PDB file of C-alpha atoms in Angstrom:
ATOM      1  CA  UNK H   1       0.003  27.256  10.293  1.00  0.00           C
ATOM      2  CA  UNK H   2       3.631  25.437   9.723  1.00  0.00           C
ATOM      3  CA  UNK H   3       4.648  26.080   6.021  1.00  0.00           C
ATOM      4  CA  UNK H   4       3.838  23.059   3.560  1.00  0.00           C
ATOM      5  CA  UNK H   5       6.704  21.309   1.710  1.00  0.00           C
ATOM      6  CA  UNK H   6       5.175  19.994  -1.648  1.00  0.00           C
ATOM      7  CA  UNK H   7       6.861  16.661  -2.775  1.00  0.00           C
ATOM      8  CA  UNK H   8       5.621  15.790  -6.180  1.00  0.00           C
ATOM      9  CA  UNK H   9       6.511  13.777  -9.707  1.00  0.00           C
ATOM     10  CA  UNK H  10       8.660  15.361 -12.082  1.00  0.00           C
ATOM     11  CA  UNK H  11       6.964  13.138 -14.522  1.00  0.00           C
ATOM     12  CA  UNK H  12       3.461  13.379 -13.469  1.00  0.00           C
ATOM     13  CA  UNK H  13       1.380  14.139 -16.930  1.00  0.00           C
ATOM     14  CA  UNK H  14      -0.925  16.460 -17.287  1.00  0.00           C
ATOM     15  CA  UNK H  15      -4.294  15.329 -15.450  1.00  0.00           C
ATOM     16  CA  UNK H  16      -2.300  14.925 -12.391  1.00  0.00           C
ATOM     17  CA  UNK H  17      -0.449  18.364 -13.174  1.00  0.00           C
ATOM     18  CA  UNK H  18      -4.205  19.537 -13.518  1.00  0.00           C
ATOM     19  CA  UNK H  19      -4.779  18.147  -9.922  1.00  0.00           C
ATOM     20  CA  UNK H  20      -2.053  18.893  -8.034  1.00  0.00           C
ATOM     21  CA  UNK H  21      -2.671  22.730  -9.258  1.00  0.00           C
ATOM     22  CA  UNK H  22      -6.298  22.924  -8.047  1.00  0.00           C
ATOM     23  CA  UNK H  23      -5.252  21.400  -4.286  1.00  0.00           C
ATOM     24  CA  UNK H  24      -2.425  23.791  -4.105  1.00  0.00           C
ATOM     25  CA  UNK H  25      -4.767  27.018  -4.643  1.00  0.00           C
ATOM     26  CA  UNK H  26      -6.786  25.666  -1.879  1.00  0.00           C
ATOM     27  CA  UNK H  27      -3.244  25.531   0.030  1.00  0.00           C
ATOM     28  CA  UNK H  28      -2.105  28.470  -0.584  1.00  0.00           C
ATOM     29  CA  UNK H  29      -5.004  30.867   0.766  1.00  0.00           C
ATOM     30  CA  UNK H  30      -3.681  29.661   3.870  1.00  0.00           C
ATOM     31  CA  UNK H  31      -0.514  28.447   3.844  1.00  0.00           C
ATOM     32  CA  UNK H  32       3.247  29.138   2.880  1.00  0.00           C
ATOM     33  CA  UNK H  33       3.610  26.436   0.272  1.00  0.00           C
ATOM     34  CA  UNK H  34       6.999  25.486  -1.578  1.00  0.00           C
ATOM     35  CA  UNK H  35       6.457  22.522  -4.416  1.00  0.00           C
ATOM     36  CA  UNK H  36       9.360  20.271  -5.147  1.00  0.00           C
ATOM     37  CA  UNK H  37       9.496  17.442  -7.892  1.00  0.00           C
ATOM     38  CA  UNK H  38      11.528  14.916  -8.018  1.00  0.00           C
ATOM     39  CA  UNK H  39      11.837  11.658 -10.410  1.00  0.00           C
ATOM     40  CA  UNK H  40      14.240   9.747  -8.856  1.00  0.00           C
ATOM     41  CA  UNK H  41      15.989   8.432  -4.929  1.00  0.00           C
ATOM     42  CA  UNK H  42      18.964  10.821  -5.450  1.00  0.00           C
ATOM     43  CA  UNK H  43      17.037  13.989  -6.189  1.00  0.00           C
ATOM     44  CA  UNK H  44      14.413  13.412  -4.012  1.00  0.00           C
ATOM     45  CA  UNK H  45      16.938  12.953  -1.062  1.00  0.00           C
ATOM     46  CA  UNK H  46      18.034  15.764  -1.814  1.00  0.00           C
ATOM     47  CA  UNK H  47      14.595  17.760  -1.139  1.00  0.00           C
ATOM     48  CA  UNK H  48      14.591  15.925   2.532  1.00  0.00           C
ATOM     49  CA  UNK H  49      18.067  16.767   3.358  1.00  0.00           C
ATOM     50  CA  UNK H  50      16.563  20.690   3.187  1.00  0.00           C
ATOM     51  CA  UNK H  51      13.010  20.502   4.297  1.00  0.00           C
ATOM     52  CA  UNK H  52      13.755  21.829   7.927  1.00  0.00           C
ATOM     53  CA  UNK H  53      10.732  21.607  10.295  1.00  0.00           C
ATOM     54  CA  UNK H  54       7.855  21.680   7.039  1.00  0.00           C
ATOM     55  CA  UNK H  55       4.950  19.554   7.077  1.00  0.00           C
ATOM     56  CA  UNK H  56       6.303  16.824   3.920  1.00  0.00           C
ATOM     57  CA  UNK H  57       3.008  16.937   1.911  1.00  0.00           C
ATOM     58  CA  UNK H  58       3.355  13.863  -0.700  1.00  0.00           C
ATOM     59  CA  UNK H  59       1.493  14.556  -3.903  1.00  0.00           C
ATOM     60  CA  UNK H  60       0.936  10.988  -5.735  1.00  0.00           C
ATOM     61  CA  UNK H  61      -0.414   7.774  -4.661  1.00  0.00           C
ATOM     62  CA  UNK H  62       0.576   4.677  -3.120  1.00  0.00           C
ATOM     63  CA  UNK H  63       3.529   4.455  -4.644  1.00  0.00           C
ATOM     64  CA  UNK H  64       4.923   8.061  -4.047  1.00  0.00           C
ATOM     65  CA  UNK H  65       3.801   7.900  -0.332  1.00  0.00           C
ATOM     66  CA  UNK H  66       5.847   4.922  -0.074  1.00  0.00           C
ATOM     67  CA  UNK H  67       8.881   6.263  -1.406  1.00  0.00           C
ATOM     68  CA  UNK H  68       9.492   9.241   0.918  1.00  0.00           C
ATOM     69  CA  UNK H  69       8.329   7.242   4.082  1.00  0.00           C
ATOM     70  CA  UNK H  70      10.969   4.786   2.912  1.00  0.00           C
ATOM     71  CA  UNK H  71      13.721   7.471   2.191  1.00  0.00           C
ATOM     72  CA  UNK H  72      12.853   9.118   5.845  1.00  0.00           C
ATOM     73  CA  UNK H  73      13.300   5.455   7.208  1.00  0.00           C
ATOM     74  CA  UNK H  74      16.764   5.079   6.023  1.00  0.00           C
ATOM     75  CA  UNK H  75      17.570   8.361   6.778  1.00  0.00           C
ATOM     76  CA  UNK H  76      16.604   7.675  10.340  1.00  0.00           C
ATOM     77  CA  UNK H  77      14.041  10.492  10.340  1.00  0.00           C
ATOM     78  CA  UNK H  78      10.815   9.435   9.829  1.00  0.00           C
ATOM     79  CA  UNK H  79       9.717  10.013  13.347  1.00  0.00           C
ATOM     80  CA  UNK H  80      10.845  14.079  13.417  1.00  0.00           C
ATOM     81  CA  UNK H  81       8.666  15.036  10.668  1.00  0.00           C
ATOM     82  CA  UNK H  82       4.865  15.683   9.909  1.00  0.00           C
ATOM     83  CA  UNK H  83       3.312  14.240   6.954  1.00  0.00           C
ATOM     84  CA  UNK H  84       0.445  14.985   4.368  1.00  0.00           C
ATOM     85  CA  UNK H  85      -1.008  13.576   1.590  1.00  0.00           C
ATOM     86  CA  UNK H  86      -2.127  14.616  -1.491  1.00  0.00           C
ATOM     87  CA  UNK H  87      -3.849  11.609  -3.184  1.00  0.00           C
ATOM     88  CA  UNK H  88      -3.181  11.690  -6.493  1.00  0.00           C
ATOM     89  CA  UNK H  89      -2.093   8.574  -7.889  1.00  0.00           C
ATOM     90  CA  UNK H  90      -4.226   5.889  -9.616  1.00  0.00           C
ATOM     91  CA  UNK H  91      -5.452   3.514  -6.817  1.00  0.00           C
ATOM     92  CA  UNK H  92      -4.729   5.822  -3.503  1.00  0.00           C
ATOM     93  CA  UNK H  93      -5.941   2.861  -1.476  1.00  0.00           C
ATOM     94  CA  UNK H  94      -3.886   4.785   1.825  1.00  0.00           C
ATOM     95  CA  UNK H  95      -5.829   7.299   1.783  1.00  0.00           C
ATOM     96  CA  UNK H  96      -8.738   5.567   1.183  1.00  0.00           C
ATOM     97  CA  UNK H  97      -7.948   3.732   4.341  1.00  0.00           C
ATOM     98  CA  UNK H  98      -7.466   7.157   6.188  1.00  0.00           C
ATOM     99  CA  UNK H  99     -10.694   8.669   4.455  1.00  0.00           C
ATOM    100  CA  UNK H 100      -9.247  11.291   2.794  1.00  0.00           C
ATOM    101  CA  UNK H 101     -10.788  12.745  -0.246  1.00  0.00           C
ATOM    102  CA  UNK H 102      -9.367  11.489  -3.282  1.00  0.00           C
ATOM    103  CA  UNK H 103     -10.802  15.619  -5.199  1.00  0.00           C
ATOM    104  CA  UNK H 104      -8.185  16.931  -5.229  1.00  0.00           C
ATOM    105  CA  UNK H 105      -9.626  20.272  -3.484  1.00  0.00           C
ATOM    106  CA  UNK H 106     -11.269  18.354  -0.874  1.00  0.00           C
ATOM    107  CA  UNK H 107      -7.800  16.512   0.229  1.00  0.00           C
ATOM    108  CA  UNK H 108      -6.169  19.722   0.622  1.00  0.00           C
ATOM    109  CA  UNK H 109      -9.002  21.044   2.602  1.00  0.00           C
ATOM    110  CA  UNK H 110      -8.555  17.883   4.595  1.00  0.00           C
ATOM    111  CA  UNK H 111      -4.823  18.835   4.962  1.00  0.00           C
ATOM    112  CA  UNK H 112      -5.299  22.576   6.274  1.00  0.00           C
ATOM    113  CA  UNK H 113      -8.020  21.080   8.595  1.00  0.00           C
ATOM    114  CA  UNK H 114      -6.646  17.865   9.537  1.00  0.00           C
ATOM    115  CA  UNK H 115      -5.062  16.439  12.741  1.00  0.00           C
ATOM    116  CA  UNK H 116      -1.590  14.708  13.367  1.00  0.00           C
ATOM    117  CA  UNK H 117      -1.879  11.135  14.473  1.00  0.00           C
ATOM    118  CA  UNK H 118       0.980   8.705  14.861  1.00  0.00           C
ATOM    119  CA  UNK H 119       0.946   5.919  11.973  1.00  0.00           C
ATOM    120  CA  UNK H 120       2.072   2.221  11.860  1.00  0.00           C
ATOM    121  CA  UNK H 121       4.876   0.984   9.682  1.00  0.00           C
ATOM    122  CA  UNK H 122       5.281  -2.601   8.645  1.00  0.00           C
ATOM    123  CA  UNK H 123       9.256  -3.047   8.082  1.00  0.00           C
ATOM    124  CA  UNK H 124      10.755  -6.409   7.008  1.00  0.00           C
ATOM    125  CA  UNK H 125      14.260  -7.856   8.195  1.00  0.00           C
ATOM    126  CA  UNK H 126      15.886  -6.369   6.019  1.00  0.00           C
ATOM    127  CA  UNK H 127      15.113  -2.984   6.613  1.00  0.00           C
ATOM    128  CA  UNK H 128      12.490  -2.274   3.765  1.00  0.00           C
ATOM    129  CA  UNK H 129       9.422  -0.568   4.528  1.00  0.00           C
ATOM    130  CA  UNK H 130       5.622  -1.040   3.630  1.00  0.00           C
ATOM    131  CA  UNK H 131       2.933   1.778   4.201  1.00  0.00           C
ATOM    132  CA  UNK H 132       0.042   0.312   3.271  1.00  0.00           C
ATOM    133  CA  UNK H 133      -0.214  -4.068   2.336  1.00  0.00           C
ATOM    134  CA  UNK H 134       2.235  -6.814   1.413  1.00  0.00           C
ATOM    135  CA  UNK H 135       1.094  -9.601  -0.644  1.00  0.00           C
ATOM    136  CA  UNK H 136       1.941 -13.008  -1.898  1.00  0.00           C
ATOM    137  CA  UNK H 137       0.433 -15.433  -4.739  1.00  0.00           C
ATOM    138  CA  UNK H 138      -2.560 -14.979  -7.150  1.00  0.00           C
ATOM    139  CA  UNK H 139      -2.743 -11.233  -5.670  1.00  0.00           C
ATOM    140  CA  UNK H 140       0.667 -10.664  -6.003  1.00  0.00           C
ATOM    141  CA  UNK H 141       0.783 -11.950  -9.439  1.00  0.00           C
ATOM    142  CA  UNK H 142      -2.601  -9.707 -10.540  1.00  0.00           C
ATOM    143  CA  UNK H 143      -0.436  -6.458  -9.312  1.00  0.00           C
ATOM    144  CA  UNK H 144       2.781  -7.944 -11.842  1.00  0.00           C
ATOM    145  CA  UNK H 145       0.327  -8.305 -15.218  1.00  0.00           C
ATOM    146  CA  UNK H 146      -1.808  -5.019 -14.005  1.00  0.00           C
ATOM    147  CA  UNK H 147       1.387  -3.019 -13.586  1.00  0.00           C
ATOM    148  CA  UNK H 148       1.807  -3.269 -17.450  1.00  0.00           C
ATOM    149  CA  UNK H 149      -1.859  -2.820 -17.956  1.00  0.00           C
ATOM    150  CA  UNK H 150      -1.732   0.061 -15.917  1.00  0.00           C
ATOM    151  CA  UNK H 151       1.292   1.735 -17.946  1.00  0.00           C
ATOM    152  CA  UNK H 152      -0.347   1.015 -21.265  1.00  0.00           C
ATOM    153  CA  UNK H 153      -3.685   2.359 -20.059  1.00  0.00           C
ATOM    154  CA  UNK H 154      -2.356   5.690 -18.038  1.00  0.00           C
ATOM    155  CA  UNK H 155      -1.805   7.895 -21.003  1.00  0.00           C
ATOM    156  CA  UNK H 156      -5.705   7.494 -21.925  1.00  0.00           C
ATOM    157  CA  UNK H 157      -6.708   8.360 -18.105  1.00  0.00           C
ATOM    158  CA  UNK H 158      -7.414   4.861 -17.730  1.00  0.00           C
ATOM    159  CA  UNK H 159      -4.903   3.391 -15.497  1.00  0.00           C
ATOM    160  CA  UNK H 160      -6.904   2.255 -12.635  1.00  0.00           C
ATOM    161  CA  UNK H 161      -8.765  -0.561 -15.283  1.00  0.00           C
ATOM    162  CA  UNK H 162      -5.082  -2.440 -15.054  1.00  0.00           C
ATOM    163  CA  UNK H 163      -5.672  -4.163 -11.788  1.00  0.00           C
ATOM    164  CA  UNK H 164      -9.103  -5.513 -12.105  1.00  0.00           C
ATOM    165  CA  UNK H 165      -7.515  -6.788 -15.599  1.00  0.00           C
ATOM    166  CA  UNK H 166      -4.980  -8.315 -13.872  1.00  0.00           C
ATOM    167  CA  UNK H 167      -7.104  -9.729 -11.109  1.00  0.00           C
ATOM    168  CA  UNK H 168      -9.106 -11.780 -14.428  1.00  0.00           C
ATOM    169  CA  UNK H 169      -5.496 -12.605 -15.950  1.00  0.00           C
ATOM    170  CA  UNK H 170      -4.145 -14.391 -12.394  1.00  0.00           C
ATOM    171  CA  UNK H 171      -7.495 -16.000 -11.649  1.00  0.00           C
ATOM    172  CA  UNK H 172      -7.480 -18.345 -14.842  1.00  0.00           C
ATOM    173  CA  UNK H 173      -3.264 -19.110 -14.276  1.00  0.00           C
ATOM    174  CA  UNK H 174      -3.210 -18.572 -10.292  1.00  0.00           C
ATOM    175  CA  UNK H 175       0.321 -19.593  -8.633  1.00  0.00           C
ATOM    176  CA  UNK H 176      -0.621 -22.124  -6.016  1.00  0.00           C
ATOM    177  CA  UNK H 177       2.549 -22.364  -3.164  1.00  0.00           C
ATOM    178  CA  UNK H 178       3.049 -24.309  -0.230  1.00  0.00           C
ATOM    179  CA  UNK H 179       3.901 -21.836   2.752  1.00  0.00           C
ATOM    180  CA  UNK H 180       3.718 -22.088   6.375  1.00  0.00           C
ATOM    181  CA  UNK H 181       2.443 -18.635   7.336  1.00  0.00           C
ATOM    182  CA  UNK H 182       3.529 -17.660  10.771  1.00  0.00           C
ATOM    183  CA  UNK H 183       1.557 -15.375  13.032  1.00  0.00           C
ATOM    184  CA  UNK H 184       3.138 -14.131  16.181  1.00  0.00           C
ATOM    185  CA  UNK H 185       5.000 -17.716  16.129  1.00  0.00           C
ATOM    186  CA  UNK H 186       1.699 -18.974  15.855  1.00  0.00           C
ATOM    187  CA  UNK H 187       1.473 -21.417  12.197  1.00  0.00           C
ATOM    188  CA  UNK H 188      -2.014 -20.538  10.622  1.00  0.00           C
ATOM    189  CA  UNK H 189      -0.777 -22.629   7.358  1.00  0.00           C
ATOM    190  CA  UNK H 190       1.532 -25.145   7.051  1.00  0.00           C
ATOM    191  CA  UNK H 191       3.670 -26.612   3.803  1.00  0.00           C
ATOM    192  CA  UNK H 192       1.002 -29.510   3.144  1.00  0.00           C
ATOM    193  CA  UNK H 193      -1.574 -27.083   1.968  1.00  0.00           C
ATOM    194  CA  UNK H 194      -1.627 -25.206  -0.957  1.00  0.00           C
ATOM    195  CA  UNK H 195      -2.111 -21.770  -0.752  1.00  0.00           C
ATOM    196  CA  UNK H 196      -3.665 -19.006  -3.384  1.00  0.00           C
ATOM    197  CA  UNK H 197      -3.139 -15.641  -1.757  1.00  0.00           C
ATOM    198  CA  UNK H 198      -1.757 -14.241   1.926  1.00  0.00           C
ATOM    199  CA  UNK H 199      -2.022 -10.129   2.633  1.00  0.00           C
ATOM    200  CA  UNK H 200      -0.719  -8.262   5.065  1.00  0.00           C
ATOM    201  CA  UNK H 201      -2.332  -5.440   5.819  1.00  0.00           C
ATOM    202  CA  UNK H 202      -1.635  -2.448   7.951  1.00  0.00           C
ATOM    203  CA  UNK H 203      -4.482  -0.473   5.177  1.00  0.00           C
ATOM    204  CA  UNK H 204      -7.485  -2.184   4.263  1.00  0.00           C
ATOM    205  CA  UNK H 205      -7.248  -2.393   0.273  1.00  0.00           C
ATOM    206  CA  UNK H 206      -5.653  -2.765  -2.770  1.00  0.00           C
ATOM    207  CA  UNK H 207      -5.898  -2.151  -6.428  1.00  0.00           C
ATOM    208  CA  UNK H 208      -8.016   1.030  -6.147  1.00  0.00           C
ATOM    209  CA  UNK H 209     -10.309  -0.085  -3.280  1.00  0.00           C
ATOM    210  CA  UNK H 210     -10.412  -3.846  -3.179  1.00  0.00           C
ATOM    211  CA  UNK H 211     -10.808  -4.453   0.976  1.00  0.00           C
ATOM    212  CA  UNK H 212      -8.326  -7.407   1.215  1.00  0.00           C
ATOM    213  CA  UNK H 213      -8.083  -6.582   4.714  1.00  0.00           C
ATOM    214  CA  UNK H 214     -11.425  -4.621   5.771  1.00  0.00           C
ATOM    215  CA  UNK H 215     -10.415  -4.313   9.141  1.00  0.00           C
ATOM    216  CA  UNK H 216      -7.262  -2.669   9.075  1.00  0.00           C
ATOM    217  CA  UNK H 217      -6.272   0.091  11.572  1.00  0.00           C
ATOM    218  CA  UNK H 218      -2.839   1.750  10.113  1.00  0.00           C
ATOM    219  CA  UNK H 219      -3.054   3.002  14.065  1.00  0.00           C
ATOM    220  CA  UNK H 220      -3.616  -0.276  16.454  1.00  0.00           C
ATOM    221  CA  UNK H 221      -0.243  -1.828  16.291  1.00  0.00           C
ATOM    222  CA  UNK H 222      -0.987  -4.827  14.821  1.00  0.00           C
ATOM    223  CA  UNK H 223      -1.274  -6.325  11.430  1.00  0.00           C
ATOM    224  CA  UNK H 224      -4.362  -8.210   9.644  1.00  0.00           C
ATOM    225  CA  UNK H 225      -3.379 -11.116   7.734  1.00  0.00           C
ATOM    226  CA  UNK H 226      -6.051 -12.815   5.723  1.00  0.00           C
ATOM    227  CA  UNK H 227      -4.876 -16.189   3.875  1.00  0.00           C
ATOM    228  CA  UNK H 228      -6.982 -17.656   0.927  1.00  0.00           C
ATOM    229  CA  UNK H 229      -7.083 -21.364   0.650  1.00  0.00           C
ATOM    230  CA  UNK H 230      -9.228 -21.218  -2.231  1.00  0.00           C
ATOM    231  CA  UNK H 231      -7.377 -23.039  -4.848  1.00  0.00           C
ATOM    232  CA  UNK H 232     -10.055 -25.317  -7.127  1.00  0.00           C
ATOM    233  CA  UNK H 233     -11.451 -23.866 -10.109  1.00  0.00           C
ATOM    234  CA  UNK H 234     -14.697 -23.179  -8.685  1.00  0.00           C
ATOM    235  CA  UNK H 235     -13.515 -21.909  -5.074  1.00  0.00           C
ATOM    236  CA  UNK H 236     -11.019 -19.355  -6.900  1.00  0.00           C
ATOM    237  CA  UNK H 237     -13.897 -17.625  -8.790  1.00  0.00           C
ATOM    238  CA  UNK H 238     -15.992 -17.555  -6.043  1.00  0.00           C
ATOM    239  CA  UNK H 239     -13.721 -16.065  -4.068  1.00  0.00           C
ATOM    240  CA  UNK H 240     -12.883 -13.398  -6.482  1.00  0.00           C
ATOM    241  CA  UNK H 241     -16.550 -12.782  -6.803  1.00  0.00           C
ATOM    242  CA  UNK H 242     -16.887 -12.733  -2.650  1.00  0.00           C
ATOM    243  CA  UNK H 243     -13.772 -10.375  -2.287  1.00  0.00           C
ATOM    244  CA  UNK H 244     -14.972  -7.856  -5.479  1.00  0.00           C
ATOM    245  CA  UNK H 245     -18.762  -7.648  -2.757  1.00  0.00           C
ATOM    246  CA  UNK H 246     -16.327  -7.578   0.550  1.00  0.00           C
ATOM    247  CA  UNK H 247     -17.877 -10.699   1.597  1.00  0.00           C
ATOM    248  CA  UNK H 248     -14.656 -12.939   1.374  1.00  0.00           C
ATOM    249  CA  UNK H 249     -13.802 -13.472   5.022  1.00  0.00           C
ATOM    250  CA  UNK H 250     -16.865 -15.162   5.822  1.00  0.00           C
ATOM    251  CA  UNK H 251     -15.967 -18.574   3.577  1.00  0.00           C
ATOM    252  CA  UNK H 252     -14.645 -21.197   5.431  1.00  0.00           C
ATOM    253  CA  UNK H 253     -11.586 -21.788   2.783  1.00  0.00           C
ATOM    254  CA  UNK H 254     -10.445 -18.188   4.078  1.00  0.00           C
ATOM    255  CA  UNK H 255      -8.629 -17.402   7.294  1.00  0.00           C
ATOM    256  CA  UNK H 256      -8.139 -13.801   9.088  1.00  0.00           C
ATOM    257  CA  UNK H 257      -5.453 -13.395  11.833  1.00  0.00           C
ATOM    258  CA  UNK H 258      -4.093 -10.383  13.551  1.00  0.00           C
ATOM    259  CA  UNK H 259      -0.453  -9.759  14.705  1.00  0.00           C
ATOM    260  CA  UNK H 260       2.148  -7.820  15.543  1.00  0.00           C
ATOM    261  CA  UNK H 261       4.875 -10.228  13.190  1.00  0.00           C
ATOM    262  CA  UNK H 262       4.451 -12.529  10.527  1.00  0.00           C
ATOM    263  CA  UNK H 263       6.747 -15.125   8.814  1.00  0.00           C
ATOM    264  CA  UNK H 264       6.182 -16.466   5.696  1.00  0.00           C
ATOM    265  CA  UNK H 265       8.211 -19.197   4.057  1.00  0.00           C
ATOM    266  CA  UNK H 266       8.484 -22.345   1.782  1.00  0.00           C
ATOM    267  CA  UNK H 267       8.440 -22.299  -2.292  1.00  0.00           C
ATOM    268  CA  UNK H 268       9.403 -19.457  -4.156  1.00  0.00           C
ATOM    269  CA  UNK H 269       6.920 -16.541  -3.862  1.00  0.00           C
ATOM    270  CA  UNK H 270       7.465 -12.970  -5.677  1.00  0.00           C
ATOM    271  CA  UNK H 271       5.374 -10.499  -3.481  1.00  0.00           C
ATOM    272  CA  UNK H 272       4.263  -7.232  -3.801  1.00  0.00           C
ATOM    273  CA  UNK H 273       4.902  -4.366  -1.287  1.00  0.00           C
ATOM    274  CA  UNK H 274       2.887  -0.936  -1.966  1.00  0.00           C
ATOM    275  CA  UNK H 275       2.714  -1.948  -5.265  1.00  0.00           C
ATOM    276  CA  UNK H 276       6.764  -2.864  -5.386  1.00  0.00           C
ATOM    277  CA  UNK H 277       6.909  -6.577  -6.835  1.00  0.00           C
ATOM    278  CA  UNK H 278      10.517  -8.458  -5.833  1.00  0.00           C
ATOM    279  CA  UNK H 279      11.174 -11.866  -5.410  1.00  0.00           C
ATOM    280  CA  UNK H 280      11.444 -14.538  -5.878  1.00  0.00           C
ATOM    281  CA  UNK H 281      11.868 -15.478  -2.629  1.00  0.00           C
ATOM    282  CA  UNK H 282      11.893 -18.220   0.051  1.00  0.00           C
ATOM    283  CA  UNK H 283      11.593 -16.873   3.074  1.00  0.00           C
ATOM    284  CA  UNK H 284      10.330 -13.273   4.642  1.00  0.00           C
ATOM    285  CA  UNK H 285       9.506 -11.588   7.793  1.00  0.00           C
ATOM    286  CA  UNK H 286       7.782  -8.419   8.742  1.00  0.00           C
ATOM    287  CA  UNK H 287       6.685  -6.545  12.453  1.00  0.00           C
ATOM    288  CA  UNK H 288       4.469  -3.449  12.941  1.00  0.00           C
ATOM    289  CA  UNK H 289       6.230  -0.291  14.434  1.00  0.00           C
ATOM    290  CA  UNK H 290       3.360   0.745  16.118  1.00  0.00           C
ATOM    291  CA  UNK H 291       3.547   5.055  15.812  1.00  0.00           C
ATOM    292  CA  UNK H 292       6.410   5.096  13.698  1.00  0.00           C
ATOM    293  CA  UNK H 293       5.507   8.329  12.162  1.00  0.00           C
ATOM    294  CA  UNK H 294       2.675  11.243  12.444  1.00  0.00           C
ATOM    295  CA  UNK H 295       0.116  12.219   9.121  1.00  0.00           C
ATOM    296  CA  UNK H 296      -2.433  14.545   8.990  1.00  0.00           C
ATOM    297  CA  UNK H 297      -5.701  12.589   8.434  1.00  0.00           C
ATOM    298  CA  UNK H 298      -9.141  14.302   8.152  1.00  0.00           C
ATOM    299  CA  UNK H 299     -11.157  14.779  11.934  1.00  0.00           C
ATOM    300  CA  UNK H 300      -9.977  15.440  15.451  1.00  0.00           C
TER     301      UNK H 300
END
C-alpha cells in the first residue's frame, strides 16, 4: 500500500487531537504513515513541496479539504496526486456527500479500503477553487453570523449548533437581491425578481448536512444550481421548514438547474465558498473541471 502523508491542524484542540489519534492507529497496522500539521498557507506549502508520490490524507473538514485542494491548484498539481480524507471538522458535509464515515476509525478503514475516483472542481474566473458548494443571499448570510456562533460554541464541543443558529438569525433579516442567474448562458432569473438564496453545488449539503443540492454528483461534470424565490414572510419560513425535511425543491417558488457554468450578477452579494465568505461583489462566474483530481472514497 503507497505510504500515507497526514496533513492536519496545528491548532486542532483536543477532541479532534483525540480523533485524529484513533484513525491513525487504524492506519498504521497497515500503512507507512507520516503526520504533518500545519496552521497556515506558507507552512503548509511547504509540506506539499516534499510529499513525493504519498497519498495527501487531509485530516479536518470542509474547510481543511479546501485549503490543500486549493494550494495543489495553484501549484499546478492537483491532478498528480491521490487524495484522502479524514473527516474531522465540524460539518464534513464532503464527505458526507462521498459517504464516508464521519468515526473517526471507520473513515480510516474507508481510506485503507477505498478506491481512487477522479473528482470535480468548481473554479471561478479568477482562479479560486470550491470543493464542495458556493452560495449567495440568506444562505450565505446564515454561514457569516454561524461562523461566529460556531467559534464561540467550539471550545464546549458544540460548534456544529452555529449554523442552524445562523440559519434562524438570516431568516428573520434575509438579504433579498436582484440577480440574473445564468446557466450555461441560459437566464433562469432575471434583475426584476428578487431573489433569497442561489447554491451551487458540486456536494449536496451544507451546514452539517443540510441537502441544498440533494442531487449532487462531485463526479458527473456538471453543477446543480437550486435558486429560492421565496422572499415573503410566510414563503421564507416555509421554505426553511421544507429545506430542514429535504422537501424544498418541490415548491413552485424554487427552481433546480444543472450546468456545466454559471454566472451570477447584479446588486452586491457576499457569498460563501466552502465555508470562505468574500464579497461584496457584483458579478461572478464559475465552470466544473470535470476529473480535476482523484480521492479515495469508500466502495469499488
Amino acid at each position: 500500500m503507497d505510504p500515507f502523508l497526514v496533513i492536519a491542524n496545528a491548532e486542532a484542540g483536543g477532541g479532534e487531537r483525540d480523533d485524529l489519534d484513533a484513525a491513525l492507529k487504524v492506519l498504521r497496522e497497515r500503512a507507512d504513515v507520516e503526520v504533518a500539521r500545519t496552521s497556515n498557507p506558507g507552512e503548509l506549502d511547504g509540506v506539499l513541496q516534499r510529499a513525493g508520490c504519498r497519498t495527501l490524507v487531509v485530516a479536518g473538514g470542509d474547510g481543511s479539504l479546501h485549503a490543500v485542494v486549493a494550494a495543489l491548484h495553484k501549484r499546478h498539481e492537483l491532478g498528480k496526486h491521490t487524495l484522502g480524507l479524514l473527516p474531522l471538522g465540524t460539518g464534513n458535509d464532503f464527505a458526507r456527500t462521498l459517504g464516508i464515515p464521519l468515526d473517526p476509525a471507520e473513515a480510516a478503514t474507508a481510506l485503507l479500503e477505498g478506491s481512487p475516483h477522479p473528482m470535480d472542481l468548481v473554479v471561478d474566473e479568477t482562479g479560486e477553487v470550491v470543493v464542495n458548494n458556493v452560495h449567495v443571499g440568506a444562505s450565505a448570510q446564515a454561514s457569516r453570523r454561524g461562523a461566529r456562533w460556531k467559534k464561540r460554541l467550539g471550545p464546549f464541543g458544540i460548534g456544529i449548533l452555529g449554523y442552524p443558529i445562523g440559519a434562524v438569525l438570516a431568516a428573520f433579516q434575509p438579504p433579498y437581491v436582484r440577480l440574473r442567474i445564468e446557466a450555461d448562458g441560459e437566464i433562469l432569473v432575471d434583475v426584476d425578481r428578487p431573489v433569497l438564496m442561489v447554491a451551487i453545488g458540486n456536494g449536496a449539503s451544507v451546514g452539517g448536512g443540510t441537502e441544498l443540492t440533494p442531487d449532487a454528483d462531485p463526479e458527473d461534470g456538471r453543477l446543480d444550481v437550486m435558486v429560492s424565490l421565496a422572499t415573503g414572510p410566510l414563503q421564507r419560513f416555509t421554505y426553511v421548514a421544507e429545506l430542514v425535511r429535504g422537501k424544498h425543491e418541490e415548491r413552485d417558488d424554487v427552481l433546480s438547474h444543472r450546468a456545466k457554468a454559471v454566472t451570477i450578477s447584479g446588486e452586491d452579494f457576499y457569498l460563501s465558498a466552502d465555508g470562505e465568505i468574500s464579497g461584496p461583489e457584483r458579478r461572478r462566474s464559475w465552470h466544473v473541471e470535470h476529473g480535476a483530481y482523484t480521492m479515495i472514497v469508500p466502495g469499488a
